Amino acid sequence: QKEVEQDPGPLSVPEGAIVSLNCTYSNSAFQYFMWYRQYSRKGPELLMYTYSSGNKEDGRFTAQVDKSSKYISLFIRDSQPSDSATYLCAMERGNMLTFGGGTRLMVKP
Amino acid sequence: SQTIHQWPATLVQPVGSPLSLECTVEGTSNPNLYWYRQAAGRGLQLLFYSVGIGQISSEVPQNLSASRPQDRQFILSSKKLLLSDSGFYLCAWSVISGRNIQYFGAGTRLSVL
């Protein structure tokens, strides 16, 4: 079993939809949780990071962490075609990040 | 502000040829540095990381090696490339203390033919 599981998709939604992206993990030692966005043939860029359980909002993006369930989510409101990308969750333990496999999102106009 | 440079962007190499990919970071001192490989449709596999000049840790034994000759320079090398070395290589950095939030370069797409 992988330490971090993420549905690979692809997830196809119409423009304006609310998108929910999720990751589950098995190691309770993970302390920080991050979401990266990766456009095709580009390096990942950091979207959000969170530490504690609860919600963190940044514009159209909301990151949610539930440590008791070992489950994290990224919500995208009013999705745009420019949000079409692969979204990677990442979790920190010590000096290392463990990444999920990424979910490919397609937002159709 | 900090920036990370990675080159070349694309590379096509024959089997058996050597490899050298370079990564440099600007605007910060003594960063942690990382090399990852990303196979098509898959997550990031950590290859090497470094916490200081000359300090390299390998996560996966393979045909590759890494060196850190200067504080903000990280090099990925191979003496003889294999077909299986094809992939998307990413360099990343993070601050040496506190949260390990990593920032990535643009990547190098390597095709070994």
PDB file of C-alpha atoms in Angstrom:
ATOM      1  CA  GLN A   1       0.000   0.000   0.000  1.00  0.00           C
ATOM      2  CA  LYS A   2       1.281   3.462  -0.936  1.00  0.00           C
ATOM      3  CA  GLU A   3       1.722   5.998   1.855  1.00  0.00           C
ATOM      4  CA  VAL A   4      -0.289   8.564  -0.096  1.00  0.00           C
ATOM      5  CA  GLU A   5      -3.160   7.614  -2.376  1.00  0.00           C
ATOM      6  CA  GLN A   6      -4.664   9.926  -4.975  1.00  0.00           C
ATOM      7  CA  ASP A   7      -7.189   9.153  -7.685  1.00  0.00           C
ATOM      8  CA  PRO A   8      -5.427   9.733 -11.021  1.00  0.00           C
ATOM      9  CA  GLY A   9      -8.582  10.849 -12.842  1.00  0.00           C
ATOM     10  CA  PRO A  10      -8.981  12.357 -15.303  1.00  0.00           C
ATOM     11  CA  LEU A  11     -11.687  14.474 -13.748  1.00  0.00           C
ATOM     12  CA  SER A  12     -13.697  16.427 -16.312  1.00  0.00           C
ATOM     13  CA  VAL A  13     -15.998  19.244 -15.184  1.00  0.00           C
ATOM     14  CA  PRO A  14     -17.786  22.151 -16.867  1.00  0.00           C
ATOM     15  CA  GLU A  15     -16.573  25.680 -16.348  1.00  0.00           C
ATOM     16  CA  GLY A  16     -17.940  27.172 -13.138  1.00  0.00           C
ATOM     17  CA  ALA A  17     -18.267  23.857 -11.310  1.00  0.00           C
ATOM     18  CA  ILE A  18     -16.950  23.210  -7.817  1.00  0.00           C
ATOM     19  CA  VAL A  19     -14.096  20.728  -7.941  1.00  0.00           C
ATOM     20  CA  SER A  20     -13.106  18.423  -5.110  1.00  0.00           C
ATOM     21  CA  LEU A  21      -9.690  16.757  -5.179  1.00  0.00           C
ATOM     22  CA  ASN A  22      -8.707  14.308  -2.462  1.00  0.00           C
ATOM     23  CA  CYS A  23      -5.825  12.351  -0.985  1.00  0.00           C
ATOM     24  CA  THR A  24      -5.676   9.747   1.732  1.00  0.00           C
ATOM     25  CA  TYR A  25      -2.595   8.785   3.672  1.00  0.00           C
ATOM     26  CA  SER A  26      -1.548   6.072   6.051  1.00  0.00           C
ATOM     27  CA  ASN A  27       1.314   7.605   8.050  1.00  0.00           C
ATOM     28  CA  SER A  28       0.195   9.674  11.027  1.00  0.00           C
ATOM     29  CA  ALA A  29       3.719  11.182  11.262  1.00  0.00           C
ATOM     30  CA  PHE A  30       3.003  13.536   8.363  1.00  0.00           C
ATOM     31  CA  GLN A  31       2.857  17.073   9.699  1.00  0.00           C
ATOM     32  CA  TYR A  32       2.452  19.509   6.815  1.00  0.00           C
ATOM     33  CA  PHE A  33       0.181  19.061   3.834  1.00  0.00           C
ATOM     34  CA  MET A  34       0.554  20.764   0.487  1.00  0.00           C
ATOM     35  CA  TRP A  35      -1.117  21.010  -2.858  1.00  0.00           C
ATOM     36  CA  TYR A  36       0.829  21.605  -6.043  1.00  0.00           C
ATOM     37  CA  ARG A  37      -0.495  22.390  -9.497  1.00  0.00           C
ATOM     38  CA  GLN A  38       1.397  21.112 -12.516  1.00  0.00           C
ATOM     39  CA  TYR A  39       0.668  22.210 -16.039  1.00  0.00           C
ATOM     40  CA  SER A  40       1.656  19.908 -18.850  1.00  0.00           C
ATOM     41  CA  ARG A  41       5.444  19.731 -19.324  1.00  0.00           C
ATOM     42  CA  LYS A  42       6.070  22.207 -16.487  1.00  0.00           C
ATOM     43  CA  GLY A  43       7.364  21.918 -12.948  1.00  0.00           C
ATOM     44  CA  PRO A  44       4.879  21.752 -10.049  1.00  0.00           C
ATOM     45  CA  GLU A  45       3.976  25.067  -8.420  1.00  0.00           C
ATOM     46  CA  LEU A  46       2.891  25.354  -4.831  1.00  0.00           C
ATOM     47  CA  LEU A  47      -0.777  26.260  -4.386  1.00  0.00           C
ATOM     48  CA  MET A  48      -1.390  25.888  -0.670  1.00  0.00           C
ATOM     49  CA  TYR A  49       0.024  24.357   2.459  1.00  0.00           C
ATOM     50  CA  THR A  50      -1.626  23.587   5.774  1.00  0.00           C
ATOM     51  CA  TYR A  51      -0.523  22.245   9.121  1.00  0.00           C
ATOM     52  CA  SER A  52      -3.440  21.597  11.357  1.00  0.00           C
ATOM     53  CA  SER A  53      -6.801  20.008  10.808  1.00  0.00           C
ATOM     54  CA  GLY A  54      -9.399  22.381   9.442  1.00  0.00           C
ATOM     55  CA  ASN A  55      -9.826  24.626   6.442  1.00  0.00           C
ATOM     56  CA  LYS A  56      -7.567  27.199   4.802  1.00  0.00           C
ATOM     57  CA  GLU A  57      -8.887  29.459   2.097  1.00  0.00           C
ATOM     58  CA  ASP A  58      -7.030  31.383  -0.620  1.00  0.00           C
ATOM     59  CA  GLY A  59      -9.212  32.974  -3.260  1.00  0.00           C
ATOM     60  CA  ARG A  60     -11.090  30.258  -5.125  1.00  0.00           C
ATOM     61  CA  PHE A  61      -9.078  27.517  -3.413  1.00  0.00           C
ATOM     62  CA  THR A  62      -9.806  25.862  -0.071  1.00  0.00           C
ATOM     63  CA  ALA A  63      -7.575  23.237   1.476  1.00  0.00           C
ATOM     64  CA  GLN A  64      -9.049  20.949   4.077  1.00  0.00           C
ATOM     65  CA  VAL A  65      -7.229  18.559   6.402  1.00  0.00           C
ATOM     66  CA  ASP A  66      -8.796  15.863   8.563  1.00  0.00           C
ATOM     67  CA  LYS A  67      -5.960  14.244  10.506  1.00  0.00           C
ATOM     68  CA  SER A  68      -8.286  11.896  12.374  1.00  0.00           C
ATOM     69  CA  SER A  69      -9.408  10.366   9.074  1.00  0.00           C
ATOM     70  CA  LYS A  70      -6.020  10.848   7.361  1.00  0.00           C
ATOM     71  CA  TYR A  71      -7.753  12.653   4.532  1.00  0.00           C
ATOM     72  CA  ILE A  72      -7.024  15.938   2.777  1.00  0.00           C
ATOM     73  CA  SER A  73      -8.984  17.802   0.138  1.00  0.00           C
ATOM     74  CA  LEU A  74      -8.598  20.726  -2.216  1.00  0.00           C
ATOM     75  CA  PHE A  75     -11.741  22.516  -3.344  1.00  0.00           C
ATOM     76  CA  ILE A  76     -11.787  24.815  -6.348  1.00  0.00           C
ATOM     77  CA  ARG A  77     -14.773  27.137  -6.653  1.00  0.00           C
ATOM     78  CA  ASP A  78     -15.923  28.630  -9.954  1.00  0.00           C
ATOM     79  CA  SER A  79     -13.484  26.462 -11.882  1.00  0.00           C
ATOM     80  CA  GLN A  80     -11.932  27.941 -15.012  1.00  0.00           C
ATOM     81  CA  PRO A  81     -10.385  26.338 -18.114  1.00  0.00           C
ATOM     82  CA  SER A  82      -7.058  27.715 -16.856  1.00  0.00           C
ATOM     83  CA  ASP A  83      -7.405  25.395 -13.835  1.00  0.00           C
ATOM     84  CA  SER A  84      -6.933  22.422 -16.173  1.00  0.00           C
ATOM     85  CA  ALA A  85      -3.780  20.760 -14.853  1.00  0.00           C
ATOM     86  CA  THR A  86      -2.570  17.894 -12.706  1.00  0.00           C
ATOM     87  CA  TYR A  87      -2.926  18.466  -8.970  1.00  0.00           C
ATOM     88  CA  LEU A  88      -0.456  16.774  -6.660  1.00  0.00           C
ATOM     89  CA  CYS A  89      -0.884  16.443  -2.935  1.00  0.00           C
ATOM     90  CA  ALA A  90       2.284  16.265  -0.851  1.00  0.00           C
ATOM     91  CA  MET A  91       2.938  15.523   2.804  1.00  0.00           C
ATOM     92  CA  GLU A  92       5.949  16.384   4.880  1.00  0.00           C
ATOM     93  CA  ARG A  93       7.813  14.268   7.376  1.00  0.00           C
ATOM     94  CA  GLY A  94      11.211  15.537   8.446  1.00  0.00           C
ATOM     95  CA  ASN A  95      13.224  16.701   5.443  1.00  0.00           C
ATOM     96  CA  MET A  96      11.135  14.790   2.950  1.00  0.00           C
ATOM     97  CA  LEU A  97       7.952  15.185   0.982  1.00  0.00           C
ATOM     98  CA  THR A  98       5.850  12.236  -0.095  1.00  0.00           C
ATOM     99  CA  PHE A  99       3.736  12.944  -3.136  1.00  0.00           C
ATOM    100  CA  GLY A 100       0.503  11.482  -4.364  1.00  0.00           C
ATOM    101  CA  GLY A 101       0.412  10.347  -7.986  1.00  0.00           C
ATOM    102  CA  GLY A 102      -1.602  13.404  -9.033  1.00  0.00           C
ATOM    103  CA  THR A 103      -5.140  13.941 -10.312  1.00  0.00           C
ATOM    104  CA  ARG A 104      -5.573  15.279 -13.820  1.00  0.00           C
ATOM    105  CA  LEU A 105      -8.312  17.911 -13.975  1.00  0.00           C
ATOM    106  CA  MET A 106      -9.955  19.139 -17.163  1.00  0.00           C
ATOM    107  CA  VAL A 107     -12.298  22.137 -17.015  1.00  0.00           C
ATOM    108  CA  LYS A 108     -14.317  22.456 -20.194  1.00  0.00           C
ATOM    109  CA  PRO A 109     -15.611  25.849 -21.413  1.00  0.00           C
TER     110      PRO A 109
ATOM    111  CA  SER B   1      13.025  36.779  -4.384  1.00  0.00           C
ATOM    112  CA  GLN B   2      14.226  33.243  -4.886  1.00  0.00           C
ATOM    113  CA  THR B   3      14.403  31.641  -8.299  1.00  0.00           C
ATOM    114  CA  ILE B   4      15.476  28.224  -9.494  1.00  0.00           C
ATOM    115  CA  HIS B   5      16.997  27.588 -12.882  1.00  0.00           C
ATOM    116  CA  GLN B   6      17.137  24.206 -14.525  1.00  0.00           C
ATOM    117  CA  TRP B   7      18.536  23.360 -17.931  1.00  0.00           C
ATOM    118  CA  PRO B   8      18.280  22.159 -20.561  1.00  0.00           C
ATOM    119  CA  ALA B   9      14.512  22.019 -20.969  1.00  0.00           C
ATOM    120  CA  THR B  10      14.632  19.129 -23.417  1.00  0.00           C
ATOM    121  CA  LEU B  11      17.356  16.617 -24.121  1.00  0.00           C
ATOM    122  CA  VAL B  12      17.597  13.675 -26.501  1.00  0.00           C
ATOM    123  CA  GLN B  13      20.521  11.370 -25.857  1.00  0.00           C
ATOM    124  CA  PRO B  14      21.626   7.994 -27.277  1.00  0.00           C
ATOM    125  CA  VAL B  15      21.896   4.954 -25.046  1.00  0.00           C
ATOM    126  CA  GLY B  16      25.325   4.738 -23.475  1.00  0.00           C
ATOM    127  CA  SER B  17      26.048   8.459 -23.633  1.00  0.00           C
ATOM    128  CA  PRO B  18      26.837  10.554 -20.530  1.00  0.00           C
ATOM    129  CA  LEU B  19      24.415  12.960 -18.880  1.00  0.00           C
ATOM    130  CA  SER B  20      24.779  16.201 -16.988  1.00  0.00           C
ATOM    131  CA  LEU B  21      21.773  18.220 -15.826  1.00  0.00           C
ATOM    132  CA  GLU B  22      22.330  21.392 -13.891  1.00  0.00           C
ATOM    133  CA  CYS B  23      20.219  23.258 -11.378  1.00  0.00           C
ATOM    134  CA  THR B  24      21.005  26.547  -9.668  1.00  0.00           C
ATOM    135  CA  VAL B  25      19.115  28.544  -7.073  1.00  0.00           C
ATOM    136  CA  GLU B  26      19.271  32.303  -6.634  1.00  0.00           C
ATOM    137  CA  GLY B  27      18.202  34.529  -3.778  1.00  0.00           C
ATOM    138  CA  THR B  28      18.781  32.156  -0.866  1.00  0.00           C
ATOM    139  CA  SER B  29      21.716  30.609   0.953  1.00  0.00           C
ATOM    140  CA  ASN B  30      22.332  27.052   2.094  1.00  0.00           C
ATOM    141  CA  PRO B  31      19.130  25.567   0.694  1.00  0.00           C
ATOM    142  CA  ASN B  32      18.143  21.921   0.737  1.00  0.00           C
ATOM    143  CA  LEU B  33      18.293  20.672  -2.845  1.00  0.00           C
ATOM    144  CA  TYR B  34      16.449  17.769  -4.453  1.00  0.00           C
ATOM    145  CA  TRP B  35      16.365  15.810  -7.709  1.00  0.00           C
ATOM    146  CA  TYR B  36      13.151  14.025  -8.654  1.00  0.00           C
ATOM    147  CA  ARG B  37      12.093  11.959 -11.634  1.00  0.00           C
ATOM    148  CA  GLN B  38       8.511  11.893 -12.835  1.00  0.00           C
ATOM    149  CA  ALA B  39       7.380   9.132 -15.151  1.00  0.00           C
ATOM    150  CA  ALA B  40       4.461   9.852 -17.470  1.00  0.00           C
ATOM    151  CA  GLY B  41       1.196   9.955 -15.504  1.00  0.00           C
ATOM    152  CA  ARG B  42       2.918   9.116 -12.257  1.00  0.00           C
ATOM    153  CA  GLY B  43       4.016  10.898  -9.133  1.00  0.00           C
ATOM    154  CA  LEU B  44       7.412  12.260  -8.202  1.00  0.00           C
ATOM    155  CA  GLN B  45      10.165   9.842  -7.272  1.00  0.00           C
ATOM    156  CA  LEU B  46      12.893  11.349  -5.094  1.00  0.00           C
ATOM    157  CA  LEU B  47      16.321  10.476  -6.474  1.00  0.00           C
ATOM    158  CA  PHE B  48      18.791  12.545  -4.432  1.00  0.00           C
ATOM    159  CA  TYR B  49      18.773  15.273  -1.827  1.00  0.00           C
ATOM    160  CA  SER B  50      21.466  17.469  -0.345  1.00  0.00           C
ATOM    161  CA  VAL B  51      21.601  19.506   2.846  1.00  0.00           C
ATOM    162  CA  GLY B  52      24.974  21.098   2.093  1.00  0.00           C
ATOM    163  CA  ILE B  53      28.015  21.255  -0.200  1.00  0.00           C
ATOM    164  CA  GLY B  54      29.326  17.765  -0.893  1.00  0.00           C
ATOM    165  CA  GLN B  55      26.519  16.131   1.120  1.00  0.00           C
ATOM    166  CA  ILE B  56      24.420  13.864  -1.070  1.00  0.00           C
ATOM    167  CA  SER B  57      21.873  11.276  -0.014  1.00  0.00           C
ATOM    168  CA  SER B  58      20.539   8.763  -2.496  1.00  0.00           C
ATOM    169  CA  GLU B  59      17.019   7.469  -2.183  1.00  0.00           C
ATOM    170  CA  VAL B  60      16.986   5.000  -5.040  1.00  0.00           C
ATOM    171  CA  PRO B  61      20.030   2.998  -6.245  1.00  0.00           C
ATOM    172  CA  GLN B  62      20.337   3.388  -9.988  1.00  0.00           C
ATOM    173  CA  ASN B  63      22.403   4.519 -12.908  1.00  0.00           C
ATOM    174  CA  LEU B  64      22.511   8.142 -11.779  1.00  0.00           C
ATOM    175  CA  SER B  65      24.627  10.223  -9.408  1.00  0.00           C
ATOM    176  CA  ALA B  66      24.418  13.738  -8.013  1.00  0.00           C
ATOM    177  CA  SER B  67      26.912  16.316  -6.887  1.00  0.00           C
ATOM    178  CA  ARG B  68      26.754  19.676  -5.147  1.00  0.00           C
ATOM    179  CA  PRO B  69      29.976  21.521  -5.954  1.00  0.00           C
ATOM    180  CA  GLN B  70      28.677  24.900  -4.763  1.00  0.00           C
ATOM    181  CA  ASP B  71      26.100  25.996  -2.221  1.00  0.00           C
ATOM    182  CA  ARG B  72      23.380  26.715  -4.766  1.00  0.00           C
ATOM    183  CA  GLN B  73      24.335  24.323  -7.553  1.00  0.00           C
ATOM    184  CA  PHE B  74      23.090  20.758  -7.904  1.00  0.00           C
ATOM    185  CA  ILE B  75      24.111  18.466 -10.753  1.00  0.00           C
ATOM    186  CA  LEU B  76      22.591  15.172 -11.867  1.00  0.00           C
ATOM    187  CA  SER B  77      24.900  12.917 -13.851  1.00  0.00           C
ATOM    188  CA  SER B  78      25.225   9.567 -15.500  1.00  0.00           C
ATOM    189  CA  LYS B  79      28.232   7.927 -17.118  1.00  0.00           C
ATOM    190  CA  LYS B  80      26.145   5.739 -19.436  1.00  0.00           C
ATOM    191  CA  LEU B  81      22.467   6.347 -20.033  1.00  0.00           C
ATOM    192  CA  LEU B  82      19.954   3.528 -20.224  1.00  0.00           C
ATOM    193  CA  LEU B  83      16.612   3.517 -22.012  1.00  0.00           C
ATOM    194  CA  SER B  84      14.952   3.376 -18.602  1.00  0.00           C
ATOM    195  CA  ASP B  85      16.509   6.736 -17.665  1.00  0.00           C
ATOM    196  CA  SER B  86      14.020   8.534 -19.917  1.00  0.00           C
ATOM    197  CA  GLY B  87      11.654  10.765 -18.002  1.00  0.00           C
ATOM    198  CA  PHE B  88      10.967  14.219 -16.662  1.00  0.00           C
ATOM    199  CA  TYR B  89      13.621  15.376 -14.196  1.00  0.00           C
ATOM    200  CA  LEU B  90      12.824  18.051 -11.670  1.00  0.00           C
ATOM    201  CA  CYS B  91      15.074  20.003  -9.342  1.00  0.00           C
ATOM    202  CA  ALA B  92      13.654  21.563  -6.183  1.00  0.00           C
ATOM    203  CA  TRP B  93      14.845  23.585  -3.219  1.00  0.00           C
ATOM    204  CA  SER B  94      13.613  24.319   0.284  1.00  0.00           C
ATOM    205  CA  VAL B  95      14.851  26.338   3.236  1.00  0.00           C
ATOM    206  CA  ILE B  96      17.099  24.332   5.512  1.00  0.00           C
ATOM    207  CA  SER B  97      15.015  24.830   8.631  1.00  0.00           C
ATOM    208  CA  GLY B  98      11.342  25.097   9.330  1.00  0.00           C
ATOM    209  CA  ARG B  99       8.692  23.880   6.960  1.00  0.00           C
ATOM    210  CA  ASN B 100       9.954  21.744   4.121  1.00  0.00           C
ATOM    211  CA  ILE B 101       8.025  23.534   1.409  1.00  0.00           C
ATOM    212  CA  GLN B 102       9.717  22.711  -1.850  1.00  0.00           C
ATOM    213  CA  TYR B 103       9.873  24.928  -4.918  1.00  0.00           C
ATOM    214  CA  PHE B 104      10.456  23.361  -8.282  1.00  0.00           C
ATOM    215  CA  GLY B 105      12.296  24.226 -11.440  1.00  0.00           C
ATOM    216  CA  ALA B 106      10.752  23.958 -14.881  1.00  0.00           C
ATOM    217  CA  GLY B 107      12.093  20.458 -15.437  1.00  0.00           C
ATOM    218  CA  THR B 108      14.150  18.660 -18.079  1.00  0.00           C
ATOM    219  CA  ARG B 109      12.486  16.184 -20.400  1.00  0.00           C
ATOM    220  CA  LEU B 110      15.049  13.492 -21.179  1.00  0.00           C
ATOM    221  CA  SER B 111      14.550  11.002 -23.983  1.00  0.00           C
ATOM    222  CA  VAL B 112      17.081   8.211 -24.270  1.00  0.00           C
ATOM    223  CA  LEU B 113      16.957   6.548 -27.674  1.00  0.00           C
TER     224      LEU B 113
END
